[in-house]
Coordinates of C-alpha atoms and ligand atoms in Angstrom, one line a residue:
M1 CA 100.1 82.0 130.0
M2 CA 100.5 85.8 130.0
R3 CA 97.9 87.6 127.8
I4 CA 98.1 91.0 126.1
F5 CA 95.0 92.9 125.1
V6 CA 95.2 94.9 121.8
F7 CA 92.5 97.4 120.9
D8 CA 91.8 99.4 117.8
S9 CA 88.8 100.8 115.9
G10 CA 89.3 98.2 113.2
V11 CA 92.0 96.0 111.7
G12 CA 94.8 98.6 112.0
G13 CA 96.0 97.3 115.3
L14 CA 97.0 94.1 113.5
S15 CA 100.2 96.0 112.4
V16 CA 101.0 96.3 116.1
A17 CA 99.7 92.9 117.2
A18 CA 102.0 91.2 114.6
E19 CA 105.1 92.9 116.1
I20 CA 104.0 91.9 119.7
M21 CA 103.6 88.3 118.6
K22 CA 107.1 88.4 117.1
A23 CA 108.7 90.0 120.1
M24 CA 106.8 87.9 122.7
P25 CA 106.5 84.4 121.3
D26 CA 105.1 83.0 124.5
V27 CA 102.1 85.3 125.1
G28 CA 98.5 84.9 124.0
L29 CA 96.9 87.9 122.4
D30 CA 93.3 89.1 122.7
Y31 CA 92.3 91.7 120.1
L32 CA 89.2 93.8 120.0
A33 CA 88.2 95.8 116.9
D34 CA 85.4 98.4 117.3
S35 CA 84.2 97.8 113.8
A36 CA 80.6 98.7 114.7
I37 CA 81.7 102.3 115.2
F38 CA 84.7 102.5 112.8
P39 CA 86.1 105.0 111.8
Y40 CA 87.2 106.8 114.9
G41 CA 88.9 109.5 112.7
G42 CA 85.8 111.7 112.4
L43 CA 84.4 111.2 116.0
E44 CA 84.1 114.1 118.4
P45 CA 86.6 113.8 121.2
Q46 CA 84.1 113.2 124.0
A47 CA 82.2 110.6 122.0
L48 CA 85.4 108.7 121.4
I49 CA 86.5 108.8 125.0
D50 CA 83.1 107.6 126.2
R51 CA 83.0 104.8 123.7
V52 CA 86.5 103.5 124.5
M53 CA 85.9 103.7 128.3
L54 CA 82.6 101.8 127.9
L55 CA 84.3 99.0 125.9
M56 CA 87.2 98.7 128.3
E57 CA 84.8 98.5 131.3
A58 CA 82.9 95.7 129.5
V59 CA 85.9 93.5 128.5
L60 CA 88.9 94.1 130.8
P61 CA 87.6 92.6 134.0
D62 CA 87.0 89.2 132.3
L63 CA 90.2 89.2 130.3
N64 CA 92.5 90.4 133.0
P65 CA 95.5 90.9 130.7
A66 CA 99.0 91.8 131.7
A67 CA 98.9 95.0 129.6
L68 CA 96.4 96.9 127.5
V69 CA 97.7 98.3 124.1
I70 CA 95.6 101.1 122.5
A71 CA 96.8 100.3 119.0
C72 CA 95.1 103.4 117.6
N73 CA 96.6 106.9 117.3
T74 CA 93.3 108.6 117.1
A75 CA 92.1 107.1 120.4
S76 CA 95.5 107.3 122.1
T77 CA 95.7 111.1 121.6
L78 CA 92.7 111.3 124.0
V79 CA 92.1 108.2 126.1
L80 CA 95.4 107.4 127.7
P81 CA 94.9 109.7 130.8
P82 CA 91.4 108.5 131.6
L83 CA 92.3 104.8 131.1
R84 CA 95.4 105.1 133.3
S85 CA 93.4 106.7 136.1
R86 CA 90.6 104.1 135.9
F87 CA 92.6 100.9 135.5
S88 CA 95.7 99.8 137.3
L89 CA 97.3 97.7 134.5
P90 CA 100.0 99.1 132.2
V91 CA 98.5 100.9 129.3
V92 CA 100.6 101.3 126.2
G93 CA 99.5 103.8 123.5
T94 CA 100.4 104.6 120.0
V95 CA 101.2 108.2 119.2
P96 CA 102.5 109.8 115.9
A97 CA 106.2 109.0 115.4
V98 CA 107.2 112.6 115.1
K99 CA 110.5 112.1 117.0
P100 CA 112.0 109.3 114.9
A101 CA 110.8 111.0 111.7
A102 CA 112.6 114.2 112.7
E103 CA 115.7 112.2 113.6
H104 CA 115.8 110.4 110.3
S105 CA 115.0 113.3 107.9
H106 CA 117.9 114.8 105.9
S107 CA 115.8 117.2 103.8
R108 CA 114.0 118.4 107.0
L109 CA 110.7 118.1 105.2
V110 CA 108.6 115.6 107.1
S111 CA 105.0 114.5 106.7
V112 CA 102.6 113.0 109.2
L113 CA 100.0 110.8 107.6
A114 CA 97.1 110.2 110.0
T115 CA 93.3 110.4 110.4
P116 CA 91.5 113.8 110.4
G117 CA 91.1 113.4 114.2
T118 CA 94.8 112.9 115.0
V119 CA 96.0 115.8 112.9
K120 CA 93.6 118.1 114.9
R121 CA 94.8 117.1 118.3
D122 CA 96.9 119.2 120.7
Y123 CA 98.8 116.0 121.5
T124 CA 100.2 115.9 117.9
Y125 CA 101.1 119.6 118.0
D126 CA 102.8 119.2 121.3
L127 CA 104.9 116.3 119.9
I128 CA 106.0 118.5 117.0
R129 CA 106.9 121.4 119.3
H130 CA 108.9 119.1 121.6
Y131 CA 110.5 116.7 119.1
G132 CA 110.1 118.2 115.7
Q133 CA 113.5 119.9 115.9
D134 CA 114.0 122.2 112.9
C135 CA 111.8 120.2 110.5
E136 CA 108.9 121.6 108.6
F137 CA 105.9 119.3 109.1
T138 CA 103.1 118.7 106.7
L139 CA 100.1 117.2 108.5
V140 CA 97.9 115.1 106.2
G141 CA 94.5 114.0 107.6
S142 CA 93.2 111.4 105.3
W143 CA 89.5 110.7 105.3
K144 CA 89.6 107.5 103.4
L145 CA 92.9 105.6 103.8
A146 CA 91.9 103.6 106.9
S147 CA 88.6 102.7 105.2
L148 CA 90.5 101.5 102.1
V149 CA 92.6 99.2 104.4
E150 CA 89.4 97.9 106.0
R151 CA 88.0 97.3 102.5
H152 CA 91.1 95.3 101.5
Y153 CA 90.8 93.2 104.7
N154 CA 87.2 92.5 104.0
G155 CA 88.2 91.0 100.6
G156 CA 87.4 94.1 98.5
D157 CA 89.6 95.7 95.8
V158 CA 91.5 98.9 96.4
S159 CA 93.0 100.6 93.4
D160 CA 96.4 102.4 93.2
A161 CA 94.6 105.6 92.1
E162 CA 92.5 105.6 95.3
L163 CA 95.6 105.1 97.5
L164 CA 97.6 107.7 95.6
D165 CA 94.9 110.3 96.1
E166 CA 95.2 109.8 99.9
I167 CA 99.0 109.9 100.1
A168 CA 99.9 112.5 97.4
P169 CA 99.7 115.5 99.8
C170 CA 102.5 114.0 101.9
F171 CA 104.9 114.6 99.0
V172 CA 106.2 118.2 99.2
E173 CA 108.9 119.9 97.1
K174 CA 110.3 123.2 98.4
D175 CA 113.4 125.1 97.6
G176 CA 115.0 122.1 95.8
R177 CA 114.2 119.8 98.8
R178 CA 111.7 117.0 98.9
T179 CA 109.9 115.3 101.8
D180 CA 112.0 112.3 102.8
C181 CA 110.2 110.9 105.8
V182 CA 106.5 110.0 106.3
A183 CA 105.3 109.0 109.8
L184 CA 102.5 106.5 109.5
A185 CA 100.4 107.9 112.3
C186 CA 97.5 105.6 111.9
T187 CA 98.0 101.9 112.6
H188 CA 96.0 100.9 109.6
Y189 CA 98.5 102.3 107.1
P190 CA 101.5 100.0 107.6
L191 CA 99.2 97.1 106.6
L192 CA 99.4 98.3 103.0
L193 CA 103.0 99.6 103.2
D194 CA 104.2 97.6 100.2
R195 CA 101.4 99.2 98.0
L196 CA 102.2 102.7 99.4
Q197 CA 105.9 102.2 98.6
A198 CA 105.1 101.1 95.1
I199 CA 103.0 104.1 94.2
A200 CA 104.9 106.8 96.0
P201 CA 105.9 109.7 93.7
W202 CA 109.5 109.3 95.0
P203 CA 111.1 107.0 97.6
V204 CA 110.8 108.1 101.2
E205 CA 111.3 106.5 104.6
W206 CA 108.0 105.4 106.0
I207 CA 108.1 105.3 109.8
D208 CA 106.0 102.5 111.3
P209 CA 106.0 102.7 115.1
A210 CA 104.9 99.1 115.7
P211 CA 108.3 97.6 116.5
A212 CA 108.9 100.3 119.1
I213 CA 105.4 99.7 120.6
A214 CA 106.1 96.0 120.9
R215 CA 109.4 96.8 122.7
R216 CA 107.5 98.9 125.1
V217 CA 105.0 96.1 125.8
V218 CA 107.9 93.8 126.5
S219 CA 109.4 96.2 128.9
V220 CA 106.2 97.0 130.9
T221 CA 105.4 93.3 131.3
A222 CA 109.0 92.2 132.0
E223 CA 108.3 91.6 135.7
M224 CA 105.2 89.5 134.9
A225 CA 106.8 87.3 132.2
R226 CA 106.7 83.6 132.9
A227 CA 107.4 80.6 130.7
P228 CA 104.3 78.7 129.5
Q229 CA 103.4 75.6 131.5
A230 CA 103.8 72.2 129.8
G231 CA 100.9 71.6 127.4
E232 CA 99.8 75.2 127.4
R233 CA 99.3 76.4 123.8
R234 CA 99.5 80.0 122.9
Q235 CA 96.2 81.0 121.3
H236 CA 95.1 84.3 119.9
S237 CA 91.5 85.6 119.9
F238 CA 89.9 88.3 117.7
R239 CA 86.6 90.0 118.6
A240 CA 84.8 92.7 116.6
T241 CA 81.8 94.7 117.7
G242 CA 80.6 94.8 114.1
S243 CA 81.7 93.0 110.9
L244 CA 84.7 90.6 111.0
P245 CA 87.5 90.8 108.5
S246 CA 88.0 87.9 106.1
A247 CA 89.0 84.7 107.9
R248 CA 92.0 84.2 105.6
F249 CA 93.6 87.4 106.9
L250 CA 92.8 86.6 110.6
E251 CA 94.3 83.2 110.2
A252 CA 97.4 84.6 108.4
F253 CA 98.0 86.7 111.6
G254 CA 97.6 83.6 113.8
F255 CA 94.1 84.2 115.1
T256 CA 92.4 80.8 115.5
D257 CA 89.4 82.0 117.5
Y258 CA 87.3 84.9 116.1
A259 CA 83.8 86.0 116.6
Q260 CA 81.5 89.1 116.9
L261 CA 81.0 90.7 120.3
P262 CA 77.7 92.6 120.4
L263 CA 78.8 95.8 122.2
Ligands
DGL1 N1 93.8 102.8 113.4 C1 93.4 104.1 113.9 C2 94.6 105.0 114.2 O1 95.7 104.5 114.4 C3 92.3 104.9 113.2 C4 91.4 104.5 112.2 C5 90.0 105.2 112.4 O2 89.2 104.6 113.1 O3 89.8 106.3 111.8 O4 94.5 106.2 114.2

């Protein structure tokens, strides 16, 4: 059975994993969450690159997946070039959905909601320069939102007020116009999309890049795809370098095998 490896600093990559599972019903998925080091949003660039390279050196040779998915914007803005020069398998990243947001916006006021790391990166500014068209961008680097999602997935309570504090700066009014598109540029955020929609000061289009990432994974592995052999069951495994999310969430996503990996 073909296997795909999905990596994030925490549970955020589950928003991407769920779309891959939908798009590729015959593949098995191996997920690694670097929960020992989470959050990546405040890490210095070199520390982040070194950590991701160390983890990939440790796990990729044994797993031998058809593709590696870096389901983390914060990491993707830095590690895609070194990963692609070190490993020969297809590497699919996750970068802020600036282009679709600019294409969808009528008011031309667009916000990018991301981690403090992602909003600082040249990568993000280059995307805006190339694909931002005539939109005005508000970059919102949230220090807490990914952690609130982690807390929820660990069985804790997250209040509407806490969520609203993090998303409020995305909602801009200017010259009679209002922000109408928000790019969810951290894979954690779509996991609480229904809550974000419910508390938004006004309705906006939330852009979740996960379906597009899943289509990319389908396309880069098209040559390798093969039907499962008789009796082969698709199984998904979840590993975390630190604490594991609540079992009920992992099982809801289809992970039957989960454990800590001391790395
Ligand atoms: N899920 C990660 C992203 O897409 C970041 C969360 C973090 O570790 O700060 O950017």
